[in-house]
Coordinates of C-alpha atoms in Angstrom, one line a residue:
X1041 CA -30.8 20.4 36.3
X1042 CA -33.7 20.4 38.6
X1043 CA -35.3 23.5 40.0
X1044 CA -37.7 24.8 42.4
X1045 CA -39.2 27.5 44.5
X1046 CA -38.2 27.6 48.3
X1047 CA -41.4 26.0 49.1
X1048 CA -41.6 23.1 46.1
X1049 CA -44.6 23.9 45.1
X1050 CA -42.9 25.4 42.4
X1051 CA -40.8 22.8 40.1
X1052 CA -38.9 22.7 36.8
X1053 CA -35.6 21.3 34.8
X1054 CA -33.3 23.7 33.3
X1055 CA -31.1 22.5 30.3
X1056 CA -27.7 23.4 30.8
X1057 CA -26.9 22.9 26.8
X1058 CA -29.5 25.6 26.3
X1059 CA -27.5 28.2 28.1
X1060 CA -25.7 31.5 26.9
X1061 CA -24.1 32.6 30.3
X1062 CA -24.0 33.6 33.9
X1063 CA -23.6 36.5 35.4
X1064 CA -24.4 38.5 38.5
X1065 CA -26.4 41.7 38.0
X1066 CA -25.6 44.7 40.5
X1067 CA -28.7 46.6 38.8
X1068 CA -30.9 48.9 41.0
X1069 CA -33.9 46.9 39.3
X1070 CA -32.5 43.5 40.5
X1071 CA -32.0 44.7 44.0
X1072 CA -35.4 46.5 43.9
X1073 CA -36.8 43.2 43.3
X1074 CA -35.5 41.1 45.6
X1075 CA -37.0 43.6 48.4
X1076 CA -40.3 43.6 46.3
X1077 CA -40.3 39.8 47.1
X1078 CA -39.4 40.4 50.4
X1079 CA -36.8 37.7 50.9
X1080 CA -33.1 36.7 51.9
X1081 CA -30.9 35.1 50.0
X1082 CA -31.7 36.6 46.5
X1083 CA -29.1 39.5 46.6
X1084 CA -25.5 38.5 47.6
X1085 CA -23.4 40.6 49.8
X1086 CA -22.6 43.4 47.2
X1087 CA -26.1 43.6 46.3
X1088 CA -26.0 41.3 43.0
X1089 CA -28.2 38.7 41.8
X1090 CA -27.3 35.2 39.9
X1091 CA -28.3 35.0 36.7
X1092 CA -28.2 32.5 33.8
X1093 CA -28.9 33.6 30.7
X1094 CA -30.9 31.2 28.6
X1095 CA -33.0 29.9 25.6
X1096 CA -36.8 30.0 27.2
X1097 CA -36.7 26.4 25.6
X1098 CA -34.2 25.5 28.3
X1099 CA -36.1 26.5 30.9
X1100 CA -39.7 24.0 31.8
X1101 CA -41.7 24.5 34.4
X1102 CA -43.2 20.8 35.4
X1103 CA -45.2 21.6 38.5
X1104 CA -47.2 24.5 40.2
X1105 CA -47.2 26.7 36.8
X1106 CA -50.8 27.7 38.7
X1107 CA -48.7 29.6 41.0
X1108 CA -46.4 31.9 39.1
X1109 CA -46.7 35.7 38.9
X1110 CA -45.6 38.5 37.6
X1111 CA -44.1 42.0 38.2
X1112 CA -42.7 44.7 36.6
X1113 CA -40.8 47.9 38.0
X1114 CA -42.7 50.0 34.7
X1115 CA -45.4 50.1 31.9
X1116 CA -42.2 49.5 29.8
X1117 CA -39.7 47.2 31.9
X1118 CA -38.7 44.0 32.2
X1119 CA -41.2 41.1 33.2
X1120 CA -40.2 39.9 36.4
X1121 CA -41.5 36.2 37.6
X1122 CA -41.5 34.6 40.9
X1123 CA -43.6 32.0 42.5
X1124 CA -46.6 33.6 44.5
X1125 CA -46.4 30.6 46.8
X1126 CA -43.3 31.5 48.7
X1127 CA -41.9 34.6 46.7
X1128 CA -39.1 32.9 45.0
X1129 CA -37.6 35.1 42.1
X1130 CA -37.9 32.2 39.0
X1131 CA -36.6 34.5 36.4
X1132 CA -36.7 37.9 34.0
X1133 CA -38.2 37.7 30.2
X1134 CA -38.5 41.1 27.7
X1135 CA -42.2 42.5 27.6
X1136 CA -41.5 41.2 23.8
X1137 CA -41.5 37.5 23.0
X1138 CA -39.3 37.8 19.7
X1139 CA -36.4 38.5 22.2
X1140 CA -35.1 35.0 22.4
X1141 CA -34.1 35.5 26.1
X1142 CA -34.7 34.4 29.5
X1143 CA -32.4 35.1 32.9
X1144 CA -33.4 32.7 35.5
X1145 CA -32.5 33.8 38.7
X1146 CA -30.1 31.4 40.2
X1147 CA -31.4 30.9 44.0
X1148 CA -33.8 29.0 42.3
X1149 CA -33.1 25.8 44.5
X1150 CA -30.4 24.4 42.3
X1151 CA -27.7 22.6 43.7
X1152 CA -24.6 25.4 43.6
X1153 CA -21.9 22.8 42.7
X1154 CA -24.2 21.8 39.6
X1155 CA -24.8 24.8 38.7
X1156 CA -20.8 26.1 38.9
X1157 CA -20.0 22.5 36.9
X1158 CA -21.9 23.2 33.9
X1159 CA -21.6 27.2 33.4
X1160 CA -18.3 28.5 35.7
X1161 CA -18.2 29.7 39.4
X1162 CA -20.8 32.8 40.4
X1163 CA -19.2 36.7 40.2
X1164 CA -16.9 35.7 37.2
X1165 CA -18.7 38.3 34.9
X1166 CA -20.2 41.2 36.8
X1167 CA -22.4 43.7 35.4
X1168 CA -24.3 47.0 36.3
X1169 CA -21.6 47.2 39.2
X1170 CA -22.5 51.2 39.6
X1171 CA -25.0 50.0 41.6
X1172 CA -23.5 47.5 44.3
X1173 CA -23.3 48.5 47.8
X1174 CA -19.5 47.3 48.2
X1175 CA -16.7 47.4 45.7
X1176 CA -17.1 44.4 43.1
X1177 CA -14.2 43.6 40.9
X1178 CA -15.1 43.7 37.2
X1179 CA -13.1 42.0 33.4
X1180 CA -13.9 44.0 30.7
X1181 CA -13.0 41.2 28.8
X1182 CA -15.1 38.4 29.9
X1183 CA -18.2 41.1 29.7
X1184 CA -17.8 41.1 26.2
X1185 CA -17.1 37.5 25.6
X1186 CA -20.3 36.7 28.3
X1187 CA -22.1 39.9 25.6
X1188 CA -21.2 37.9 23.0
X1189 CA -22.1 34.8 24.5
X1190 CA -26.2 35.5 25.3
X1191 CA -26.3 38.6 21.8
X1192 CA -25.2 36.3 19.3
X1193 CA -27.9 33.3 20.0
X1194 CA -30.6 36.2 20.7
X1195 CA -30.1 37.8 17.3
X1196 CA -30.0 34.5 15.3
X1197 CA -33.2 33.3 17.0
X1198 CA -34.7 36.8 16.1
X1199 CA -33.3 36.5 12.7
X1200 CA -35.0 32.7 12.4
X1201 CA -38.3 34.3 14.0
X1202 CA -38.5 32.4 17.2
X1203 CA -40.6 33.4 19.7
X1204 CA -40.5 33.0 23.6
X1205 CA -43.7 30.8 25.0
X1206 CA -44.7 28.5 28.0
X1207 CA -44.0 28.9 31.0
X1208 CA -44.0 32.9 30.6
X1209 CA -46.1 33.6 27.3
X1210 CA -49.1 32.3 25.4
X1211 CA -49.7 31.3 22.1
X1212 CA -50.5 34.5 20.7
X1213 CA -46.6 36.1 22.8
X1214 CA -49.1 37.4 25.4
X1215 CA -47.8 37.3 29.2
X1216 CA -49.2 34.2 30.8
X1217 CA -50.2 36.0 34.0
X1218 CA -51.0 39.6 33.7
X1219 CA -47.9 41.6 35.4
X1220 CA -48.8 43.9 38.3
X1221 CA -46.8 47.1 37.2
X1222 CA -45.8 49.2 40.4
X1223 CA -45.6 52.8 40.8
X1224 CA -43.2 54.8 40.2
X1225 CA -43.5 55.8 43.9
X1226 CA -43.1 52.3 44.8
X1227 CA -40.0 51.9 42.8
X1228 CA -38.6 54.5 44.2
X1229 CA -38.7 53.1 47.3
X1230 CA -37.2 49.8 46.7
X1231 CA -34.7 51.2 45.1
X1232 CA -33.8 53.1 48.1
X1233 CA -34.1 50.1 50.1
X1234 CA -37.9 50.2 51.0
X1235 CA -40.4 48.1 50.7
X1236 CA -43.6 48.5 48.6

């Protein structure tokens, strides 16, 4: 499947075959940001974000990799990509290569009918739904299959010692682009609904 920022500057293919899930994440982090990138679209009604869990192999990046950034909410959290050209969330990666795991956010410009095709309709597993602003409807059950569904590929990856690299890290599991880590402050305040 074909991807690309809101501008195209920005392009890439995403292998469905190389996907653990989908899910939409009501976390305070998520929401925080899609106001850090300033745009519409990324958060749904409730306040959740489309994501699709995948092998950073399934993920390629075939244009514009001089544009991609990088954010984190914390000297500790998540990396955080987007494309500086437009402010497109691209996706979320661990600080640590060794965890076999990429979430590309979904409103990466792929075509919604493909995308529901080859992994399931959006909002069938919900997590983090402490944090939506309206009532979400939430299956145990199919958070524990979607769980066991991204876990079990991570932890034999780990297990084979596969490491995450291009787009997001370098050869020696170094982030590609040097993350601008926000203040606490500033965090805050997205998470309130601010901006930074």
């Amino acid at each position: 499947m074909e991807l690309a920022c809101r501008c195209g500057q920005v392009r890439g293919e995403l292998d469905p075959a190389r996907t653990y899930a989908r899910a939409t994440c009501y976390c305070r982090d998520c929401q925080a940001f899609a106001r850090f990138l300033g745009q519409a679209g990324v958060l749904d009604s409730r306040g959740g974000t489309d994501i699709v869990a995948i092998a950073p192999d399934g993920l390629r990046i075939t244009a514009g990799s001089e544009h991609l950034a990088c954010m984190s909410m914390g000297p500790k959290g998540l990396l955080r990509w987007y494309a500086a050209c437009c402010r497109t969330p691209l996706a979320n990666t661990s600080r640590d290569p060794k965890l076999y795991y990429t979430g590309v956010v979904s409103c990466v410009a792929v075509v919604p009918a493909a995308l529901d095709a080859a992994l399931g309709p959006r909002d069938r597993v919900a997590v983090n739904t402490g944090s939506a602003t309206a009532p979400v409807k939430s299956s145990p059950l199919r958070l524990l299959l979607c769980g066991l569904h991204i876990f079990g590929p991570v932890i034999a990856s780990r297990l084979r010692g596969r490491r995450a690299g291009a787009p997001f890290f370098d050869g020696q599991g170094r982030p590609s682009r040097e993350p601008e880590v926000i203040s606490r402050e500033q965090r805050d305040a997205l998470r309130r609904g601010g901006s930074s």
